[in-house]
Short mmCIF file of C-alpha atoms in Angstrom, two decimals:
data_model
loop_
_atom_site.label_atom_id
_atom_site.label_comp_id
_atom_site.label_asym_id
_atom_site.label_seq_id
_atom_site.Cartn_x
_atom_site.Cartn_y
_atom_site.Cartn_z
CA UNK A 168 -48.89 -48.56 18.13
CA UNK A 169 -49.39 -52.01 19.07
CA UNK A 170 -46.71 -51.94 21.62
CA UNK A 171 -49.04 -49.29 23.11
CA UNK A 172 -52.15 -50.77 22.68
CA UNK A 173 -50.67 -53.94 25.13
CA UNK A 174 -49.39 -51.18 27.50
CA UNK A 175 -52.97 -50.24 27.35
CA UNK A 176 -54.37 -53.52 28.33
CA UNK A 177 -52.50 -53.94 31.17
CA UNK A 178 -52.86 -50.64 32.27
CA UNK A 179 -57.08 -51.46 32.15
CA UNK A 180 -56.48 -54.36 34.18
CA UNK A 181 -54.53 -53.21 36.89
CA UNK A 182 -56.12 -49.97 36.99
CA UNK A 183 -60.04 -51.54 37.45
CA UNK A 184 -58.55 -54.16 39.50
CA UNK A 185 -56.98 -51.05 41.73
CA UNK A 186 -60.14 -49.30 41.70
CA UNK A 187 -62.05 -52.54 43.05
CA UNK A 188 -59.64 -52.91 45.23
CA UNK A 189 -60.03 -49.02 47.09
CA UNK A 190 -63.27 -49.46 46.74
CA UNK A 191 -63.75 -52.58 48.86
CA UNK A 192 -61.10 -51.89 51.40
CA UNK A 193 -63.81 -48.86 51.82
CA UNK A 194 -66.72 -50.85 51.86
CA UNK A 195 -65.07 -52.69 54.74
CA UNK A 196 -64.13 -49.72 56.33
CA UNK A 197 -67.43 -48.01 55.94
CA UNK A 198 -68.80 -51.16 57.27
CA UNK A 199 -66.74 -51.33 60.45
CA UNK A 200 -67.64 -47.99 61.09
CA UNK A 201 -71.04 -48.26 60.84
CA UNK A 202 -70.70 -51.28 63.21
CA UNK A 203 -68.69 -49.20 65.64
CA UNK A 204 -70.77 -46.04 65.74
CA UNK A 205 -73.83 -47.45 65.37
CA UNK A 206 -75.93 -46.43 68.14
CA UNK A 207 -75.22 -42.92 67.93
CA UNK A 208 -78.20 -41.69 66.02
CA UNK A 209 -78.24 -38.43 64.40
CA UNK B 234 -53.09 3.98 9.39
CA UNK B 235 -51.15 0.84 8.23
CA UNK B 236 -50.87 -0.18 12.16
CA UNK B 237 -54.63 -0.28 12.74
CA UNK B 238 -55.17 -3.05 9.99
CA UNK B 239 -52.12 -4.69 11.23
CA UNK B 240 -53.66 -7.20 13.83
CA UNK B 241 -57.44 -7.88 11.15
CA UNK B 242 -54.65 -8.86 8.64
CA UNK B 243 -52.63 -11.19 10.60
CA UNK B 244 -55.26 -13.65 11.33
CA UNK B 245 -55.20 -16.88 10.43
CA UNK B 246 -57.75 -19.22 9.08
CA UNK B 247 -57.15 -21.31 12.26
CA UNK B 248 -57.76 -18.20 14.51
CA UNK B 249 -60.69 -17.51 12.87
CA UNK B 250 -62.11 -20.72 13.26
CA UNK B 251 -61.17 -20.74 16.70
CA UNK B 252 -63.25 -17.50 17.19
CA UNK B 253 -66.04 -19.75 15.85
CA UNK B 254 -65.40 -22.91 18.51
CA UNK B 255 -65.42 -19.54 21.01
CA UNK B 256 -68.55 -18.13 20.09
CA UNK B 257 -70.18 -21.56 19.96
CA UNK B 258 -69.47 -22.39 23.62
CA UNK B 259 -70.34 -19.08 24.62
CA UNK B 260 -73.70 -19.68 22.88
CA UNK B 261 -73.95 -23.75 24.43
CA UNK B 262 -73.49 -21.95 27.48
CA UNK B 263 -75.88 -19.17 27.55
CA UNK B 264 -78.35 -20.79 25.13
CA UNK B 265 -78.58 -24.42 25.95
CA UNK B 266 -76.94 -23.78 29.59
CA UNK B 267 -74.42 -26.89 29.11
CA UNK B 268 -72.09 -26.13 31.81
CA UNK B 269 -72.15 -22.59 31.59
CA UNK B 270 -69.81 -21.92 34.43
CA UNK B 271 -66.96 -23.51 32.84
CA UNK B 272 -67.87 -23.58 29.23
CA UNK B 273 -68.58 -19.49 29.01
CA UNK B 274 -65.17 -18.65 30.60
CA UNK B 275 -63.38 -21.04 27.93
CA UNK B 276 -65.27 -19.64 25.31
CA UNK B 277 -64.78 -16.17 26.13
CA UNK B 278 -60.91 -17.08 26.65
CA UNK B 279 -60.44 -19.05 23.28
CA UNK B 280 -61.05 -15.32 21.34
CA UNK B 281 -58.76 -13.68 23.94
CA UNK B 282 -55.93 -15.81 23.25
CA UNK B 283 -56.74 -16.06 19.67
CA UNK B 284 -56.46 -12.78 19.10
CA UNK B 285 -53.24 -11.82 16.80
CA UNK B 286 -50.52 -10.19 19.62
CA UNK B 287 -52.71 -11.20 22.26
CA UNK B 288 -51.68 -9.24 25.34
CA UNK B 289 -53.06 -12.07 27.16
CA UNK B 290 -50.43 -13.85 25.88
CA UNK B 291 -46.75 -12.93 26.68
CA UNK B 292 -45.40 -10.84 23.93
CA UNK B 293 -42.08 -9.93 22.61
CA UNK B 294 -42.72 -6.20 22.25
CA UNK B 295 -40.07 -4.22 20.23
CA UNK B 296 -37.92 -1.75 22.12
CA UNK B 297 -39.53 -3.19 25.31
CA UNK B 298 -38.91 -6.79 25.40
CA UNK B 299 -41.40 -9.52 27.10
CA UNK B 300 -44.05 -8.69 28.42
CA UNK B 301 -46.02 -10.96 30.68
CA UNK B 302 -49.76 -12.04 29.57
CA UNK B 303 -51.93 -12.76 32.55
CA UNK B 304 -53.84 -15.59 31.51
CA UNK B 305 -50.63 -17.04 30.19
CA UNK B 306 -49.14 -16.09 33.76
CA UNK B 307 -52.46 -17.74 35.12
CA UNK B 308 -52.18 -20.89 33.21
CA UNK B 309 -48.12 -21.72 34.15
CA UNK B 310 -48.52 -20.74 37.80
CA UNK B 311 -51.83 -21.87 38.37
CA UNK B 312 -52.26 -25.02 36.34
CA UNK B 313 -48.51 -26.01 34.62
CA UNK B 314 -47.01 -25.30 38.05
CA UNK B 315 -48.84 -26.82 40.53
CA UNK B 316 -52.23 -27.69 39.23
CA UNK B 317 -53.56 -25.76 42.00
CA UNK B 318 -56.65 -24.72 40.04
CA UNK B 319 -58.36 -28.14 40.11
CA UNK B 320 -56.87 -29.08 42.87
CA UNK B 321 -58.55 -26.45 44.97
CA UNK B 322 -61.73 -26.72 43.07
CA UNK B 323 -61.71 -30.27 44.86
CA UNK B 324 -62.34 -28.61 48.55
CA UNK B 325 -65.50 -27.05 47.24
CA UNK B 326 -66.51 -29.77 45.65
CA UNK B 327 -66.26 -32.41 48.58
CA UNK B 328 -67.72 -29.42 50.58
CA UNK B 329 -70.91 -29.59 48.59
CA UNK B 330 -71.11 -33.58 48.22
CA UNK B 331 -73.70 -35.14 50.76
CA UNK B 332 -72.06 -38.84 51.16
CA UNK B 333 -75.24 -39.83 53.42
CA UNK B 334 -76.48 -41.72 50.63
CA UNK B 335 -73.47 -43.82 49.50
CA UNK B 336 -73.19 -44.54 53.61
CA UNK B 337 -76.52 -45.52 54.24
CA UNK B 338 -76.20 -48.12 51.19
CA UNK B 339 -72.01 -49.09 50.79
CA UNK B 340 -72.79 -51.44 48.21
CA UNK B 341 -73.35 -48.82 45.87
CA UNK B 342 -69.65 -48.08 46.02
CA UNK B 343 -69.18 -50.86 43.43
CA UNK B 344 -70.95 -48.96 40.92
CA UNK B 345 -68.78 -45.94 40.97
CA UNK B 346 -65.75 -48.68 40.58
CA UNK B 347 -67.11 -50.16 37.56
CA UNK B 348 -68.14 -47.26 36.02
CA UNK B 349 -64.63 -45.96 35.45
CA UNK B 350 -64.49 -48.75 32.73
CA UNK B 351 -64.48 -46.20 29.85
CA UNK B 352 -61.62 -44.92 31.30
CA UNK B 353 -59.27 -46.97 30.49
CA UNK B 354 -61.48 -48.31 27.61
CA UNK B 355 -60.89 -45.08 25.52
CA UNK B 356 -57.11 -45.29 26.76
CA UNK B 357 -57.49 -48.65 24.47
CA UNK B 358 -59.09 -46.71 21.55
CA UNK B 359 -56.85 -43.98 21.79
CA UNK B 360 -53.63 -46.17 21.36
CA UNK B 361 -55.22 -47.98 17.94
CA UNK B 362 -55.65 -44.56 17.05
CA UNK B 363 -52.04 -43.78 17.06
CA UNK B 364 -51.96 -41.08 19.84
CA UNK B 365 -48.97 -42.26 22.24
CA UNK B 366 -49.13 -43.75 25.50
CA UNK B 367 -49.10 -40.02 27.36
CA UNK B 368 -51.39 -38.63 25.36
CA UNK B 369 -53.48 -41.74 25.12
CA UNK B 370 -53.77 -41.67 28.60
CA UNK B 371 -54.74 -38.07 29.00
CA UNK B 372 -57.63 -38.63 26.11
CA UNK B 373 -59.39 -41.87 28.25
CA UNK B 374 -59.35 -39.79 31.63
CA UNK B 375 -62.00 -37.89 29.84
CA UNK B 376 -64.05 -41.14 31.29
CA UNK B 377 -63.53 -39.65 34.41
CA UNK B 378 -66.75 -37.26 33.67
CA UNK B 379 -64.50 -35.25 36.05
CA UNK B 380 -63.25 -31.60 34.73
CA UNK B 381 -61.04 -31.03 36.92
CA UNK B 382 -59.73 -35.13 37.48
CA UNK B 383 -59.12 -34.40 33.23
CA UNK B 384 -57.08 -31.26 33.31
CA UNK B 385 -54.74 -32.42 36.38
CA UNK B 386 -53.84 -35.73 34.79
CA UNK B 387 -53.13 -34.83 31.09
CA UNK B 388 -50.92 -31.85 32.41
CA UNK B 389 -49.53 -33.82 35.25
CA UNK B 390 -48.78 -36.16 31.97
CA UNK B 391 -48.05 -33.10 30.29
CA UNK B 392 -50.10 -34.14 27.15
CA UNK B 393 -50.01 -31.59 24.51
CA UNK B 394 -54.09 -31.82 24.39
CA UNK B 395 -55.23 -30.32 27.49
CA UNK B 396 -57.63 -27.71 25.74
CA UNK B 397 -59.22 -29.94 23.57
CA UNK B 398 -59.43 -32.70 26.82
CA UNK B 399 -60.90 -30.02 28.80
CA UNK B 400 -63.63 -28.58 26.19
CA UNK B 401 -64.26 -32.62 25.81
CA UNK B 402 -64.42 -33.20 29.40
CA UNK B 403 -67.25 -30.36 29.81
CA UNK B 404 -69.18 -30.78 27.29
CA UNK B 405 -69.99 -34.15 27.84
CA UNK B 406 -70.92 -33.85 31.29
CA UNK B 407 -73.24 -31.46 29.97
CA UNK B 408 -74.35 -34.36 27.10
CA UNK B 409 -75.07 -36.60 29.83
CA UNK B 410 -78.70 -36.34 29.41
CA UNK B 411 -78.44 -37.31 25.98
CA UNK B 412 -75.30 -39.24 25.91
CA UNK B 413 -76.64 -41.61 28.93
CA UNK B 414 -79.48 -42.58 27.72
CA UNK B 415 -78.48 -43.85 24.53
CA UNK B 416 -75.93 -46.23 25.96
CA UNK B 417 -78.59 -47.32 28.53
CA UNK B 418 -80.78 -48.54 25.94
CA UNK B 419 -78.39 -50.43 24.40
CA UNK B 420 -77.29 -52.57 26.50
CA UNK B 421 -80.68 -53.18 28.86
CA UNK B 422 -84.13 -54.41 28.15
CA UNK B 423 -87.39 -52.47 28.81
CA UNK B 424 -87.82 -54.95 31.74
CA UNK B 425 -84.94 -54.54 33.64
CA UNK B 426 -85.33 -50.73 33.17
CA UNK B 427 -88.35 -51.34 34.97
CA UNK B 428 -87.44 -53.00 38.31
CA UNK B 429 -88.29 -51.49 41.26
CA UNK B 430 -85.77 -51.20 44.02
CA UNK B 431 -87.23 -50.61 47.84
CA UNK B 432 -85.33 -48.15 49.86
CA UNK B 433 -84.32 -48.66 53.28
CA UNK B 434 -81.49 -46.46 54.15
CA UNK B 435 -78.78 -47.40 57.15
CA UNK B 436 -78.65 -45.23 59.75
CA UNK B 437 -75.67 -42.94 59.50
CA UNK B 438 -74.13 -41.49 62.39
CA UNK B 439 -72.10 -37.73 62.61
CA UNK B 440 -69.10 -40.14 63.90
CA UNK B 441 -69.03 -41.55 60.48
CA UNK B 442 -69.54 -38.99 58.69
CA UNK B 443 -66.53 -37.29 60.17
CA UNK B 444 -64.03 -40.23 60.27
CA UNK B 445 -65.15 -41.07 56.80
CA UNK B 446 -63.54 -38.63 55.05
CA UNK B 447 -60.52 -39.16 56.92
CA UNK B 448 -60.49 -43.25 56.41
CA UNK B 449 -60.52 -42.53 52.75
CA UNK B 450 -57.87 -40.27 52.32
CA UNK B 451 -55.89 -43.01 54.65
CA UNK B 452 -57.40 -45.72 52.17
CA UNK B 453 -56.89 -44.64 48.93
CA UNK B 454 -53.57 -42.39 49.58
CA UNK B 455 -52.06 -45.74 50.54
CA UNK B 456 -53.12 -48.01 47.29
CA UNK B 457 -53.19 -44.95 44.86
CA UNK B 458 -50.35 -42.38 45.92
CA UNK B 459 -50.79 -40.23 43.14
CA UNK B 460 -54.32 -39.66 43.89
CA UNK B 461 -53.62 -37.99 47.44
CA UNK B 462 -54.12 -34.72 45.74
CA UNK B 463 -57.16 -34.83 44.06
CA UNK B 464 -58.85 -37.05 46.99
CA UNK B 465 -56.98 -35.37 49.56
CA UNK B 466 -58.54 -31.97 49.00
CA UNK B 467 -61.92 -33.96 48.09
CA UNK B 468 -61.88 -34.93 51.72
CA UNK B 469 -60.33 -32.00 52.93
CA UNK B 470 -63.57 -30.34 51.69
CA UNK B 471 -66.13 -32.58 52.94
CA UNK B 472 -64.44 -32.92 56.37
CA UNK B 473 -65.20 -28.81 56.51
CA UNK B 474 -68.95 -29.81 55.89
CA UNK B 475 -69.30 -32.67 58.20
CA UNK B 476 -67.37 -31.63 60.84
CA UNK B 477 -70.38 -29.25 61.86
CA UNK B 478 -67.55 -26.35 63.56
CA UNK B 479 -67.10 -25.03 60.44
CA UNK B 480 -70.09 -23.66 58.97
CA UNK B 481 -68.63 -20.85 57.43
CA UNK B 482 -65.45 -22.26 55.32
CA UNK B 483 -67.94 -24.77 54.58
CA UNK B 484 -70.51 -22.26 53.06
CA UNK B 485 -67.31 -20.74 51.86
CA UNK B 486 -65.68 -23.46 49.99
CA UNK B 487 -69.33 -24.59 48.35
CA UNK B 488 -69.53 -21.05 47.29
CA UNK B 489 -67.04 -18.14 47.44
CA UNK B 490 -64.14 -20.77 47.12
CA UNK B 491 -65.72 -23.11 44.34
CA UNK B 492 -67.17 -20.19 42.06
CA UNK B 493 -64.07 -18.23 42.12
CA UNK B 494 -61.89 -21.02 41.18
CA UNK B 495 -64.52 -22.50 38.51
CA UNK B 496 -63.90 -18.83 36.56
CA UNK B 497 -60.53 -18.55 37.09
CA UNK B 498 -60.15 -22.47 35.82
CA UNK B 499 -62.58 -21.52 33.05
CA UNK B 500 -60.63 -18.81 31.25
CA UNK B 501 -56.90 -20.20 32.38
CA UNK B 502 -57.48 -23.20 30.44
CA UNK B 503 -58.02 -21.26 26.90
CA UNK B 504 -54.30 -21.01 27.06
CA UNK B 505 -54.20 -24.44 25.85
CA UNK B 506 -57.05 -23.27 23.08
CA UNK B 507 -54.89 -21.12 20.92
CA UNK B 508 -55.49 -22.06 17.47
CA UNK B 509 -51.81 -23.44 16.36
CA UNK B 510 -52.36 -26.08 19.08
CA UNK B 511 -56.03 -26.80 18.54
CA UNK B 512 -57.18 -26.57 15.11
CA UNK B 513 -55.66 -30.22 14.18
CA UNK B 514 -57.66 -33.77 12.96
CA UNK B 515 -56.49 -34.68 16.43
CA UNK B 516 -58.58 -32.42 18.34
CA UNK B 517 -61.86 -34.09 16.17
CA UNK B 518 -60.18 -37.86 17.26
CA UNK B 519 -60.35 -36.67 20.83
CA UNK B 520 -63.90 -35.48 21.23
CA UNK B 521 -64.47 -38.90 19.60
CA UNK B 522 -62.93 -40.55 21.77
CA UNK B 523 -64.13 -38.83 24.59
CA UNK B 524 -67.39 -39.57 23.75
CA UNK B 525 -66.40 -43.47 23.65
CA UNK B 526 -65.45 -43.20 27.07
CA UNK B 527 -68.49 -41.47 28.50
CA UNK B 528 -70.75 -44.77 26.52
CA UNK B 529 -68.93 -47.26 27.65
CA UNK B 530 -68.60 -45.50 31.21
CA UNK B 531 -71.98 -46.00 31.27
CA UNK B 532 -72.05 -49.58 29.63
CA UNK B 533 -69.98 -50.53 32.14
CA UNK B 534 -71.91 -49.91 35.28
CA UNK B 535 -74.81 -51.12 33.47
CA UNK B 536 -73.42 -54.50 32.70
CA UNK B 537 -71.65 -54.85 36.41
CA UNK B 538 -75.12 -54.14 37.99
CA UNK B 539 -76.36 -56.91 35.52
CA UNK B 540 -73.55 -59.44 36.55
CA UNK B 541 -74.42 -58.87 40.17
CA UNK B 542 -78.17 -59.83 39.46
CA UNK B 543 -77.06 -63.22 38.31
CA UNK B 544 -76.21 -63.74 41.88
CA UNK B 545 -78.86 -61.61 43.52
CA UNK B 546 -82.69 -62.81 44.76
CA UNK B 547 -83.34 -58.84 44.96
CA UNK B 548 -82.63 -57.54 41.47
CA UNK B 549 -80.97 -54.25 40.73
CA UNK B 550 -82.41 -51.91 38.21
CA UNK B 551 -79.13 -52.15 35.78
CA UNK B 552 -79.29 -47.87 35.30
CA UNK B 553 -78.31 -47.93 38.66
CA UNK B 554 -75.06 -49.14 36.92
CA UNK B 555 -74.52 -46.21 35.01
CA UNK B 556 -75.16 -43.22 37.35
CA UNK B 557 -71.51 -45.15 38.95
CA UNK B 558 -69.94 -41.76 36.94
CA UNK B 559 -68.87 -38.81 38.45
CA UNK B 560 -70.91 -35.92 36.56
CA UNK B 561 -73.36 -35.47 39.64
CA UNK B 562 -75.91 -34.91 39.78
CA UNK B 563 -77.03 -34.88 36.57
CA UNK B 564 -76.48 -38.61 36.09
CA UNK B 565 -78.83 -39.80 38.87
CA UNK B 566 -81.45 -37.27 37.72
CA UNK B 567 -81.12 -39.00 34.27
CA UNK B 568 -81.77 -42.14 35.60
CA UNK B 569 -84.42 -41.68 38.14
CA UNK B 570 -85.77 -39.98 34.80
CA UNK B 571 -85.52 -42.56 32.60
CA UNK B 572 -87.20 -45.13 35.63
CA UNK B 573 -90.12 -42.67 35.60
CA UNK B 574 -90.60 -42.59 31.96
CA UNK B 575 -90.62 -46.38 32.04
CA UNK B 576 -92.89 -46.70 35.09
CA UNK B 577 -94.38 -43.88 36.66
CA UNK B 578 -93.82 -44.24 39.85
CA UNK B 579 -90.60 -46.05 40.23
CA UNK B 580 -88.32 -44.18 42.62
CA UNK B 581 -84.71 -44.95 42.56
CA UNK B 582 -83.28 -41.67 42.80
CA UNK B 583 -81.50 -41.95 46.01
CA UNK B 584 -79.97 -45.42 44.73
CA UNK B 585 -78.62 -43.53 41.91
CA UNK B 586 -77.42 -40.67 44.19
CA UNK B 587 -75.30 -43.26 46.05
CA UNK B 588 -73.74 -44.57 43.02
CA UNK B 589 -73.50 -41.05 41.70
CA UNK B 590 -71.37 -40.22 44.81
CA UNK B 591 -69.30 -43.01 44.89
CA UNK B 592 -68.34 -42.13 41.47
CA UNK B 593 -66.58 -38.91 42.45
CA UNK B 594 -64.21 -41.11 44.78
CA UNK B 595 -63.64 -43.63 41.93
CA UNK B 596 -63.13 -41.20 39.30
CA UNK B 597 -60.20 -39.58 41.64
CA UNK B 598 -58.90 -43.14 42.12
CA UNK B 599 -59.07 -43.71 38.95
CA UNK B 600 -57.05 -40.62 38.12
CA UNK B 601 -54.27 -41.21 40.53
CA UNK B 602 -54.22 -44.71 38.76
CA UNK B 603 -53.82 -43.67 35.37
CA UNK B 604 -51.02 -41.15 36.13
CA UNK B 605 -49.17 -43.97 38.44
CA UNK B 606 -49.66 -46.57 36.45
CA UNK B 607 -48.94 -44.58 32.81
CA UNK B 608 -45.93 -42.88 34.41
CA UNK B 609 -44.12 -46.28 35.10
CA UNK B 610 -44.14 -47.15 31.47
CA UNK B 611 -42.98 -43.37 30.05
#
């Protein structure tokens, strides 16, 4: 069980820090994009 | 006559109560309308397959041998197989997702990210509790507040609780308005639930829109493989929408596509209710924990938004935090809700509505995750 729960640890770190990490490479992404299509309006 | 009492005298105490769990959902469903495209099918399926001899089921028949039980048949070619249920549920579901407000405002992508604490929280709590590390697993994706993110992983895991996962998943996302709440209160003042956010949307061209979905699936495939999938067909979907040619598989997938699958996912996933499998102390621990993750979901978006307005001369309303989950959009309603009740007048729905969106991404991230990262130590 123990064993287990410090799987479970490191699984929560490396899983929010993969999360934060998707999620910022789309930020940037999102942000270039918005920098490159910018003047098209809808 | 002996035949015809044959099947009301071979059920069990556990099948009966499972008839009871049955007609309850049927009546949260119709009564209360919690989720009532998902949670009437599973209710209506857990008597099917609870029935002694089900034909639902396959059966050994005497002098005829096996014969095949469709929701059984449903279940292993539809879900055990391939998981193509949820994962086809996904294209309607991107199809109907408007990402215009997570565009106009990318910073709001955080909140979906930190909002997938409970996750992996629960995962925690579910180890102390002595389920193992696959099952664990499949209990804390519950945090996802994603049905069909929850029955892909723990059968991808191939956890032996995917019927009690599934009737936890659901009826929590339709708890949200009271489950949501609570954990906002706990962890914010009446102050902070009061701040007042203005509104001043980026413009958001039909280019982005329709690379968008495309840079994601690029994005996310590449640091989460195991999520391709479930945000593949996520993208898939809203590509259909925003690429403006294809106005008919688009009104298709939102509706034709995503009903059909919701009642065929509905009443496949009672397999996994029959009442040997279900009826168990375990079954209780999961809905407990399940409701752990969906609190400290929530706690955890609240308490990044608060960590960012350490650093911040514009303060975020901390609820903003916890509409970061992926049960949309009932969470942003909630919290544009509770805003009003604490100031008329304070309008931060479309805040929430970004965060709410951004937590369907992260809560398919988040999936992929788990199963990569759980798989590695199986």
């Amino acid at each position: 069980m123990w064993n287990n729960f410090l799987i479970s640890l490191e699984i929560m770190g490396k899983g929010m820090l993969g999360i934060f990490a998707a999620i910022l490479v789309i930020i940037a992404a999102v942000w270039a994009l918005g920098k490159a299509t910018g003047k098209k309006k809808e | 006559m002996e035949f015809l009492l044959e099947g009301i005298l071979s059920i069990t105490w556990q099948q009966a109560i499972m008839y009871v769990v049955g007609v309850a959902l049927i009546w949260l469903a119709i009564k209360k309308n919690y989720e009532p495209a998902l949670l009437l099918p599973m209710g209506f399926g857990a008597i099917l397959v609870n029935l002694p001899q089900s034909g639902v089921l396959n059966q050994a028949l005497e002098g005829v041998g096996e014969t095949t039980g469709v929701i059984q048949w449903l279940f292993e070619v539809g879900i055990e197989a391939s998981e193509a249920f949820p994962i086809l549920l996904f294209i309607g579901i991107g199809a109907m997702i408007d990402f215009g407000p997570l565009l106009s405002q990318p910073v709001m992508f955080l909140f979906g990210a930190a909002a997938q604490f409970g996750i992996f929280f629960a995962i925690s709590a579910a180890t102390l509790m002595g389920f193992d590390l696959r099952d664990a697993a499949a209990i804390g994706i519950i945090g996802a507040a994603d049905g069909p993110t929850s029955i892909l992983v723990s059968q991808v895991l191939r956890s032996r609780y995917v019927g009690a996962i599934a009737v936890a998943a659901y009826s929590y996302m339709a708890l949200v308005p009271i489950v949501q709440p609570f954990a906002i209160r706990l962890v914010t003042t009446k102050k902070e639930r009061r701040i007042h956010m203005e509104y001043k949307p980026g413009q958001v061209s039909k280019t982005m829109r329709i690379i968008f979905p495309i840079a994601v699936t690029f994005i996310v495939g590449l640091i989460a493989p195991s999520s391709v999938a479930l945000v593949g067909f996520l993208m898939f979907g809203n590509l259909i929408r925003e690429c403006g040619v294809l106005g008919t598989l688009s009104d298709t997938a939102q509706n034709g596509l995503a009903n059909l699958i919701t009642l065929f996912l509905g009443i496949t996933i009672s397999f996994s209710m029959q009442a040997e499998a279900f009826v168990n102390v375990d079954t209780l621990l999961i809905m407990g924990v399940g409701l752990l993750a969906f609190v400290f979901d929530t706690i955890g978006g609240v308490l990044f938004a608060k960590i960012l307005n350490l650093f911040l001369k514009k303060k975020i309303n901390p609820m903003i935090g916890a509409a970061g989950i992926s049960a949309f959009p009932m969470s942003s309603r909630v919290v544009q809700k509770m805003a009003q009740e604490e100031e008329p007048g304070n309008i931060i729905l479309m805040h929430a509505a970004g965060a709410n969106v951004s937590g369907q991404i992260a809560s398919v991230v988040a999936g992929g995750l788990v199963i990569g990262l759980v798989s590695s130590f199986l």
